[in-house]
GROMACS .gro file of C-alpha atoms in nm:
model
  199
    1MET     CA    1   2.448  10.943 -10.422
    2LYS     CA    2   2.139  10.898 -10.635
    3GLY     CA    3   2.271  10.561 -10.758
    4LEU     CA    4   2.314  10.444 -10.398
    5TRP     CA    5   1.950  10.527 -10.317
    6ILE     CA    6   1.833  10.341 -10.627
    7THR     CA    7   2.042  10.038 -10.530
    8LEU     CA    8   1.910  10.047 -10.173
    9GLY     CA    9   1.554  10.084 -10.305
   10VAL     CA   10   1.597   9.781 -10.533
   11ILE     CA   11   1.744   9.576 -10.246
   12VAL     CA   12   1.459   9.673 -10.012
   13LEU     CA   13   1.205   9.592 -10.285
   14LEU     CA   14   1.365   9.250 -10.345
   15VAL     CA   15   1.369   9.173  -9.971
   16LEU     CA   16   1.002   9.270  -9.941
   17MET     CA   17   0.909   9.061 -10.243
   18LEU     CA   18   1.106   8.763 -10.116
   19GLY     CA   19   0.957   8.802  -9.769
   20GLY     CA   20   0.606   8.829  -9.911
   21CYS     CA   21   0.665   8.523 -10.127
   22GLY     CA   22   0.800   8.335  -9.825
   23VAL     CA   23   0.501   8.429  -9.607
   24SER     CA   24   0.258   8.332  -9.883
   25ASN     CA   25   0.429   7.997  -9.941
   26TYR     CA   26   0.453   7.925  -9.568
   27ASN     CA   27   0.086   8.001  -9.514
   28GLY     CA   28  -0.016   7.787  -9.811
   29MET     CA   29   0.194   7.491  -9.695
   30ASN     CA   30   0.078   7.531  -9.335
   31THR     CA   31  -0.288   7.536  -9.443
   32ALA     CA   32  -0.236   7.230  -9.664
   33SER     CA   33  -0.056   7.053  -9.377
   34LYS     CA   34  -0.348   7.121  -9.142
   35GLU     CA   35  -0.588   6.985  -9.406
   36VAL     CA   36  -0.383   6.662  -9.423
   37ASP     CA   37  -0.398   6.638  -9.041
   38GLN     CA   38  -0.777   6.681  -9.047
   39LYS     CA   39  -0.824   6.421  -9.320
   40TRP     CA   40  -0.603   6.178  -9.125
   41ALA     CA   41  -0.825   6.232  -8.820
   42ASP     CA   42  -1.125   6.145  -9.041
   43VAL     CA   43  -0.950   5.826  -9.156
   44GLN     CA   44  -0.879   5.722  -8.798
   45SER     CA   45  -1.236   5.802  -8.697
   46SER     CA   46  -1.373   5.580  -8.975
   47TYR     CA   47  -1.146   5.292  -8.877
   48GLN     CA   48  -1.237   5.341  -8.510
   49ARG     CA   49  -1.606   5.322  -8.597
   50ARG     CA   50  -1.541   4.983  -8.758
   51ALA     CA   51  -1.338   4.865  -8.458
   52ASP     CA   52  -1.624   4.970  -8.229
   53LEU     CA   53  -1.868   4.752  -8.425
   54VAL     CA   54  -1.656   4.438  -8.389
   55PRO     CA   55  -1.739   4.349  -8.025
   56ASN     CA   56  -2.114   4.373  -8.096
   57LEU     CA   57  -2.072   4.167  -8.411
   58VAL     CA   58  -1.875   3.898  -8.226
   59SER     CA   59  -2.134   3.888  -7.942
   60THR     CA   60  -2.421   3.857  -8.187
   61VAL     CA   61  -2.250   3.578  -8.378
   62LYS     CA   62  -2.165   3.389  -8.058
   63ALA     CA   63  -2.521   3.419  -7.927
   64ALA     CA   64  -2.694   3.314  -8.248
   65ALA     CA   65  -2.492   3.013  -8.355
   66ASN     CA   66  -2.241   2.751  -8.257
   67PHE     CA   67  -1.993   2.950  -8.462
   68GLU     CA   68  -1.639   2.856  -8.559
   69THR     CA   69  -1.416   2.964  -8.273
   70LYS     CA   70  -1.109   3.021  -8.488
   71THR     CA   71  -1.288   3.271  -8.712
   72LEU     CA   72  -1.408   3.471  -8.411
   73THR     CA   73  -1.067   3.454  -8.246
   74ASP     CA   74  -0.904   3.583  -8.566
   75VAL     CA   75  -1.144   3.880  -8.574
   76ILE     CA   76  -1.082   3.964  -8.207
   77GLN     CA   77  -0.703   3.942  -8.249
   78ALA     CA   78  -0.706   4.144  -8.571
   79ARG     CA   79  -0.915   4.415  -8.401
   80ALA     CA   80  -0.674   4.427  -8.106
   81SER     CA   81  -0.378   4.462  -8.341
   82ALA     CA   82  -0.548   4.729  -8.553
   83THR     CA   83  -0.646   4.944  -8.256
   84GLN     CA   84  -0.297   4.934  -8.102
   85ILE     CA   85  -0.132   5.115  -8.391
   86LYS     CA   86  -0.160   5.491  -8.348
   87VAL     CA   87   0.005   5.721  -8.598
   88ASP     CA   88   0.062   6.094  -8.549
   89PRO     CA   89  -0.006   6.269  -8.882
   90LYS     CA   90   0.294   6.498  -8.821
   91ASP     CA   91   0.518   6.191  -8.806
   92LEU     CA   92   0.353   5.995  -9.086
   93THR     CA   93   0.628   5.808  -9.269
   94PRO     CA   94   0.572   5.560  -9.553
   95GLU     CA   95   0.676   5.279  -9.317
   96LYS     CA   96   0.431   5.381  -9.042
   97LEU     CA   97   0.148   5.426  -9.291
   98GLN     CA   98   0.225   5.084  -9.440
   99GLN     CA   99   0.222   4.927  -9.090
  100PHE     CA  100  -0.111   5.098  -9.013
  101GLN     CA  101  -0.257   4.989  -9.347
  102ALA     CA  102  -0.136   4.630  -9.299
  103SER     CA  103  -0.297   4.599  -8.954
  104GLN     CA  104  -0.625   4.743  -9.084
  105GLY     CA  105  -0.601   4.507  -9.382
  106GLN     CA  106  -0.575   4.209  -9.147
  107LEU     CA  107  -0.894   4.320  -8.975
  108SER     CA  108  -1.065   4.362  -9.313
  109GLN     CA  109  -0.963   4.009  -9.410
  110ALA     CA  110  -1.076   3.863  -9.075
  111LEU     CA  111  -1.413   4.038  -9.108
  112GLY     CA  112  -1.437   3.915  -9.466
  113ARG     CA  113  -1.384   3.556  -9.352
  114LEU     CA  114  -1.645   3.606  -9.079
  115MET     CA  115  -1.902   3.725  -9.335
  116VAL     CA  116  -1.825   3.437  -9.572
  117VAL     CA  117  -1.852   3.178  -9.293
  118SER     CA  118  -2.174   3.338  -9.165
  119GLU     CA  119  -2.337   3.238  -9.497
  120GLN     CA  120  -2.331   2.880  -9.366
  121TYR     CA  121  -2.551   2.975  -9.066
  122PRO     CA  122  -2.902   3.062  -9.188
  123GLN     CA  123  -3.027   3.110  -8.831
  124LEU     CA  124  -2.758   3.377  -8.781
  125LYS     CA  125  -2.842   3.556  -9.105
  126ALA     CA  126  -3.207   3.559  -8.999
  127THR     CA  127  -3.144   3.757  -8.680
  128GLU     CA  128  -3.222   4.127  -8.698
  129ALA     CA  129  -2.919   4.223  -8.487
  130PHE     CA  130  -2.682   4.048  -8.728
  131ARG     CA  131  -2.846   4.208  -9.032
  132ASP     CA  132  -2.824   4.553  -8.870
  133LEU     CA  133  -2.458   4.505  -8.786
  134GLN     CA  134  -2.389   4.382  -9.138
  135VAL     CA  135  -2.546   4.699  -9.281
  136GLN     CA  136  -2.349   4.918  -9.039
  137LEU     CA  137  -2.028   4.737  -9.128
  138GLU     CA  138  -2.088   4.786  -9.502
  139SER     CA  139  -2.166   5.155  -9.441
  140THR     CA  140  -1.846   5.189  -9.236
  141GLU     CA  141  -1.636   5.025  -9.509
  142ASN     CA  142  -1.776   5.287  -9.749
  143ARG     CA  143  -1.686   5.564  -9.503
  144ILE     CA  144  -1.335   5.426  -9.475
  145LYS     CA  145  -1.294   5.436  -9.852
  146VAL     CA  146  -1.429   5.792  -9.876
  147SER     CA  147  -1.206   5.917  -9.593
  148ARG     CA  148  -0.897   5.745  -9.737
  149ASP     CA  149  -0.967   5.898 -10.079
  150ALA     CA  150  -1.011   6.245  -9.923
  151PHE     CA  151  -0.686   6.197  -9.730
  152ASN     CA  152  -0.502   6.102 -10.050
  153VAL     CA  153  -0.634   6.415 -10.226
  154ALA     CA  154  -0.522   6.637  -9.935
  155VAL     CA  155  -0.177   6.471  -9.934
  156LYS     CA  156  -0.143   6.518 -10.310
  157ASP     CA  157  -0.230   6.890 -10.283
  158TYR     CA  158   0.011   6.935  -9.994
  159ASN     CA  159   0.293   6.745 -10.168
  160VAL     CA  160   0.251   6.961 -10.480
  161LYS     CA  161   0.290   7.275 -10.267
  162VAL     CA  162   0.610   7.151 -10.098
  163SER     CA  163   0.771   7.004 -10.410
  164ASN     CA  164   0.698   7.264 -10.681
  165PHE     CA  165   0.914   7.573 -10.731
  166PRO     CA  166   0.937   7.812 -10.547
  167GLY     CA  167   0.759   7.621 -10.269
  168VAL     CA  168   1.034   7.360 -10.254
  169VAL     CA  169   1.282   7.629 -10.147
  170PHE     CA  170   1.059   7.752  -9.866
  171ALA     CA  171   0.953   7.397  -9.770
  172SER     CA  172   1.317   7.320  -9.702
  173MET     CA  173   1.360   7.641  -9.501
  174PHE     CA  174   1.044   7.581  -9.294
  175HIS     CA  175   1.089   7.201  -9.261
  176PHE     CA  176   0.779   7.096  -9.456
  177LYS     CA  177   0.831   6.744  -9.591
  178GLU     CA  178   0.627   6.538  -9.836
  179ARG     CA  179   0.382   6.298  -9.677
  180PRO     CA  180   0.286   5.946  -9.786
  181SER     CA  181  -0.057   5.846  -9.909
  182PHE     CA  182  -0.253   5.523  -9.900
  183GLN     CA  183  -0.159   5.276 -10.172
  184ALA     CA  184  -0.370   4.995 -10.309
  185GLU     CA  185  -0.308   4.676 -10.115
  186ALA     CA  186  -0.141   4.383 -10.287
  187GLY     CA  187  -0.400   4.184 -10.481
  188ALA     CA  188  -0.655   4.469 -10.471
  189ASP     CA  189  -0.665   4.464 -10.852
  190LYS     CA  190  -0.815   4.112 -10.849
  191ALA     CA  191  -1.177   4.048 -10.760
  192PRO     CA  192  -1.209   3.816 -10.458
  193LYS     CA  193  -1.394   3.487 -10.491
  194VAL     CA  194  -1.666   3.388 -10.249
  195GLY     CA  195  -1.524   3.131 -10.012
  196ASP     CA  196  -1.159   3.240 -10.043
  197GLY     CA  197  -1.172   3.418  -9.710
  198HIS     CA  198  -1.197   3.775  -9.841
  199PHE     CA  199  -1.473   4.020  -9.910
   0.00000   0.00000   0.00000
Protein backbone atom coordinates (compact mmCIF):
# COMPACT_ATOMS: atom_id res chain seq x y z
CA MET A 1 0.00 0.00 0.00
CA LYS A 2 2.84 2.35 0.84
CA GLY A 3 4.40 1.72 -2.60
CA LEU A 4 1.12 2.67 -4.28
CA TRP A 5 1.04 6.01 -2.45
CA ILE A 6 4.63 6.71 -3.42
CA THR A 7 3.86 5.90 -7.06
CA LEU A 8 0.76 8.11 -7.01
CA GLY A 9 2.77 10.90 -5.36
CA VAL A 10 5.46 10.68 -8.05
CA ILE A 11 2.82 10.72 -10.80
CA VAL A 12 1.06 13.74 -9.27
CA LEU A 13 4.41 15.51 -8.88
CA LEU A 14 5.32 14.81 -12.53
CA VAL A 15 1.92 16.05 -13.73
CA LEU A 16 2.29 19.24 -11.69
CA MET A 17 5.81 19.81 -12.97
CA LEU A 18 4.77 19.18 -16.55
CA GLY A 19 1.74 21.44 -16.16
CA GLY A 20 3.85 24.17 -14.60
CA CYS A 21 6.40 23.85 -17.39
CA GLY A 22 3.61 24.00 -19.97
CA VAL A 23 2.05 27.11 -18.40
CA SER A 24 5.43 28.81 -18.19
CA ASN A 25 6.28 27.99 -21.81
CA TYR A 26 2.83 29.04 -23.03
CA ASN A 27 3.02 32.35 -21.21
CA GLY A 28 6.52 33.02 -22.52
CA MET A 29 5.55 32.24 -26.12
CA ASN A 30 2.32 34.23 -25.83
CA THR A 31 4.18 37.26 -24.47
CA ALA A 32 6.80 37.00 -27.23
CA SER A 33 4.03 36.65 -29.83
CA LYS A 34 2.33 39.82 -28.55
CA GLU A 35 5.68 41.64 -28.74
CA VAL A 36 6.04 40.59 -32.40
CA ASP A 37 2.49 41.89 -33.06
CA GLN A 38 3.35 45.24 -31.43
CA LYS A 39 6.59 45.59 -33.38
CA TRP A 40 4.73 44.80 -36.61
CA ALA A 41 2.24 47.56 -35.78
CA ASP A 42 5.22 49.92 -35.36
CA VAL A 43 6.57 48.85 -38.77
CA GLN A 44 3.22 49.51 -40.43
CA SER A 45 2.92 52.87 -38.67
CA SER A 46 6.35 53.93 -39.96
CA TYR A 47 5.49 52.92 -43.51
CA GLN A 48 2.11 54.67 -43.22
CA ARG A 49 3.84 57.87 -42.11
CA ARG A 50 5.92 57.74 -45.30
CA ALA A 51 2.84 57.06 -47.44
CA ASP A 52 1.11 60.05 -45.82
CA LEU A 53 4.00 62.33 -46.84
CA VAL A 54 3.82 61.34 -50.52
CA PRO A 55 0.74 63.40 -51.55
CA ASN A 56 2.24 66.57 -50.03
CA LEU A 57 5.56 65.84 -51.70
CA VAL A 58 3.90 65.30 -55.09
CA SER A 59 1.84 68.52 -54.72
CA THR A 60 4.90 70.53 -53.78
CA VAL A 61 6.89 69.19 -56.70
CA LYS A 62 4.05 69.84 -59.15
CA ALA A 63 3.58 73.40 -57.89
CA ALA A 64 7.24 74.36 -57.92
CA ALA A 65 8.42 73.02 -61.26
CA ASN A 66 7.44 71.72 -64.65
CA PHE A 67 8.39 68.31 -63.31
CA GLU A 68 8.68 65.04 -65.21
CA THR A 69 5.22 63.51 -65.27
CA LYS A 70 6.43 59.92 -65.44
CA THR A 71 8.45 60.24 -62.24
CA LEU A 72 5.46 61.66 -60.36
CA THR A 73 3.12 59.04 -61.82
CA ASP A 74 5.52 56.28 -60.72
CA VAL A 75 5.54 57.64 -57.16
CA ILE A 76 1.74 57.90 -57.04
CA GLN A 77 1.29 54.36 -58.40
CA ALA A 78 3.93 52.90 -56.08
CA ARG A 79 2.25 54.56 -53.09
CA ALA A 80 -1.14 53.16 -54.12
CA SER A 81 0.32 49.68 -54.44
CA ALA A 82 2.18 49.90 -51.12
CA THR A 83 -0.86 51.07 -49.17
CA GLN A 84 -3.12 48.33 -50.57
CA ILE A 85 -1.14 45.49 -49.04
CA LYS A 86 -2.27 44.84 -45.47
CA VAL A 87 -0.75 41.98 -43.52
CA ASP A 88 -2.13 40.57 -40.26
CA PRO A 89 0.83 39.76 -37.98
CA LYS A 90 -0.93 36.55 -36.87
CA ASP A 91 -0.95 35.39 -40.49
CA LEU A 92 2.50 36.63 -41.44
CA THR A 93 3.98 34.10 -43.85
CA PRO A 94 7.33 34.48 -45.63
CA GLU A 95 5.42 34.97 -48.91
CA LYS A 96 3.17 37.72 -47.51
CA LEU A 97 6.11 39.49 -45.87
CA GLN A 98 8.05 39.30 -49.14
CA GLN A 99 5.07 40.75 -51.04
CA PHE A 100 4.75 43.57 -48.47
CA GLN A 101 8.49 44.24 -48.60
CA ALA A 102 8.50 44.26 -52.42
CA SER A 103 5.67 46.81 -52.64
CA GLN A 104 7.37 49.05 -50.08
CA GLY A 105 10.64 48.63 -51.99
CA GLN A 106 8.96 49.88 -55.16
CA LEU A 107 7.84 53.00 -53.32
CA SER A 108 11.36 53.48 -51.95
CA GLN A 109 12.79 53.23 -55.47
CA ALA A 110 10.18 55.63 -56.90
CA LEU A 111 10.91 58.16 -54.14
CA GLY A 112 14.62 57.69 -54.76
CA ARG A 113 14.16 58.51 -58.45
CA LEU A 114 12.08 61.55 -57.49
CA MET A 115 14.86 62.85 -55.22
CA VAL A 116 17.52 62.25 -57.88
CA VAL A 117 15.48 64.01 -60.58
CA SER A 118 14.69 66.89 -58.20
CA GLU A 119 18.43 67.71 -58.20
CA GLN A 120 17.92 69.02 -61.74
CA TYR A 121 15.39 71.63 -60.53
CA PRO A 122 17.19 74.27 -58.43
CA GLN A 123 13.99 76.31 -58.03
CA LEU A 124 12.33 73.24 -56.45
CA LYS A 125 15.23 72.60 -54.09
CA ALA A 126 15.07 76.24 -53.03
CA THR A 127 11.48 76.03 -51.78
CA GLU A 128 11.07 75.69 -48.03
CA ALA A 129 8.15 73.25 -48.36
CA PHE A 130 10.25 70.86 -50.46
CA ARG A 131 13.19 71.06 -48.05
CA ASP A 132 10.88 70.38 -45.09
CA LEU A 133 9.32 67.38 -46.82
CA GLN A 134 12.77 66.08 -47.75
CA VAL A 135 13.84 66.24 -44.09
CA GLN A 136 10.62 64.53 -42.97
CA LEU A 137 11.09 61.82 -45.58
CA GLU A 138 14.67 61.17 -44.46
CA SER A 139 13.51 61.04 -40.82
CA THR A 140 10.75 58.61 -41.79
CA GLU A 141 13.18 56.34 -43.65
CA ASN A 142 15.25 56.22 -40.43
CA ARG A 143 12.13 55.34 -38.43
CA ILE A 144 11.33 52.57 -40.89
CA LYS A 145 14.79 51.09 -40.45
CA VAL A 146 14.59 51.29 -36.65
CA SER A 147 11.13 49.71 -36.55
CA ARG A 148 12.13 46.93 -38.97
CA ASP A 149 15.22 46.17 -36.88
CA ALA A 150 13.12 46.07 -33.67
CA PHE A 151 10.63 43.77 -35.40
CA ASN A 152 13.43 41.43 -36.48
CA VAL A 153 14.76 41.27 -32.90
CA ALA A 154 11.27 40.47 -31.54
CA VAL A 155 10.81 37.77 -34.21
CA LYS A 156 14.20 36.24 -33.39
CA ASP A 157 13.38 36.10 -29.66
CA TYR A 158 9.97 34.60 -30.38
CA ASN A 159 11.35 32.03 -32.84
CA VAL A 160 13.97 30.93 -30.29
CA LYS A 161 11.20 30.31 -27.73
CA VAL A 162 9.11 28.21 -30.13
CA SER A 163 12.00 26.23 -31.63
CA ASN A 164 14.20 25.41 -28.61
CA PHE A 165 13.53 22.44 -26.34
CA PRO A 166 11.23 22.10 -24.41
CA GLY A 167 9.41 25.06 -25.98
CA VAL A 168 9.16 23.29 -29.33
CA VAL A 169 7.00 20.58 -27.73
CA PHE A 170 4.60 23.10 -26.22
CA ALA A 171 4.68 25.31 -29.33
CA SER A 172 3.34 22.38 -31.31
CA MET A 173 0.66 21.69 -28.69
CA PHE A 174 -0.44 25.34 -28.49
CA HIS A 175 -0.07 26.07 -32.25
CA PHE A 176 2.73 28.64 -32.00
CA LYS A 177 4.62 28.75 -35.30
CA GLU A 178 7.85 30.48 -36.27
CA ARG A 179 7.42 33.84 -37.94
CA PRO A 180 9.41 35.38 -40.80
CA SER A 181 11.58 38.45 -40.49
CA PHE A 182 12.63 41.16 -42.91
CA GLN A 183 15.51 40.20 -45.18
CA ALA A 184 17.89 42.51 -46.97
CA GLU A 185 16.56 43.37 -50.41
CA ALA A 186 18.41 42.15 -53.47
CA GLY A 187 21.27 44.52 -54.27
CA ALA A 188 21.18 46.11 -50.79
CA ASP A 189 24.84 45.12 -50.33
CA LYS A 190 25.89 47.48 -53.15
CA ALA A 191 26.03 51.23 -52.71
CA PRO A 192 23.72 53.02 -55.17
CA LYS A 193 25.15 55.53 -57.62
CA VAL A 194 23.68 58.98 -57.98
CA GLY A 195 21.64 59.07 -61.16
CA ASP A 196 20.86 55.33 -61.26
CA GLY A 197 17.35 55.92 -59.97
CA HIS A 198 17.91 54.79 -56.37
CA PHE A 199 18.70 56.46 -53.10
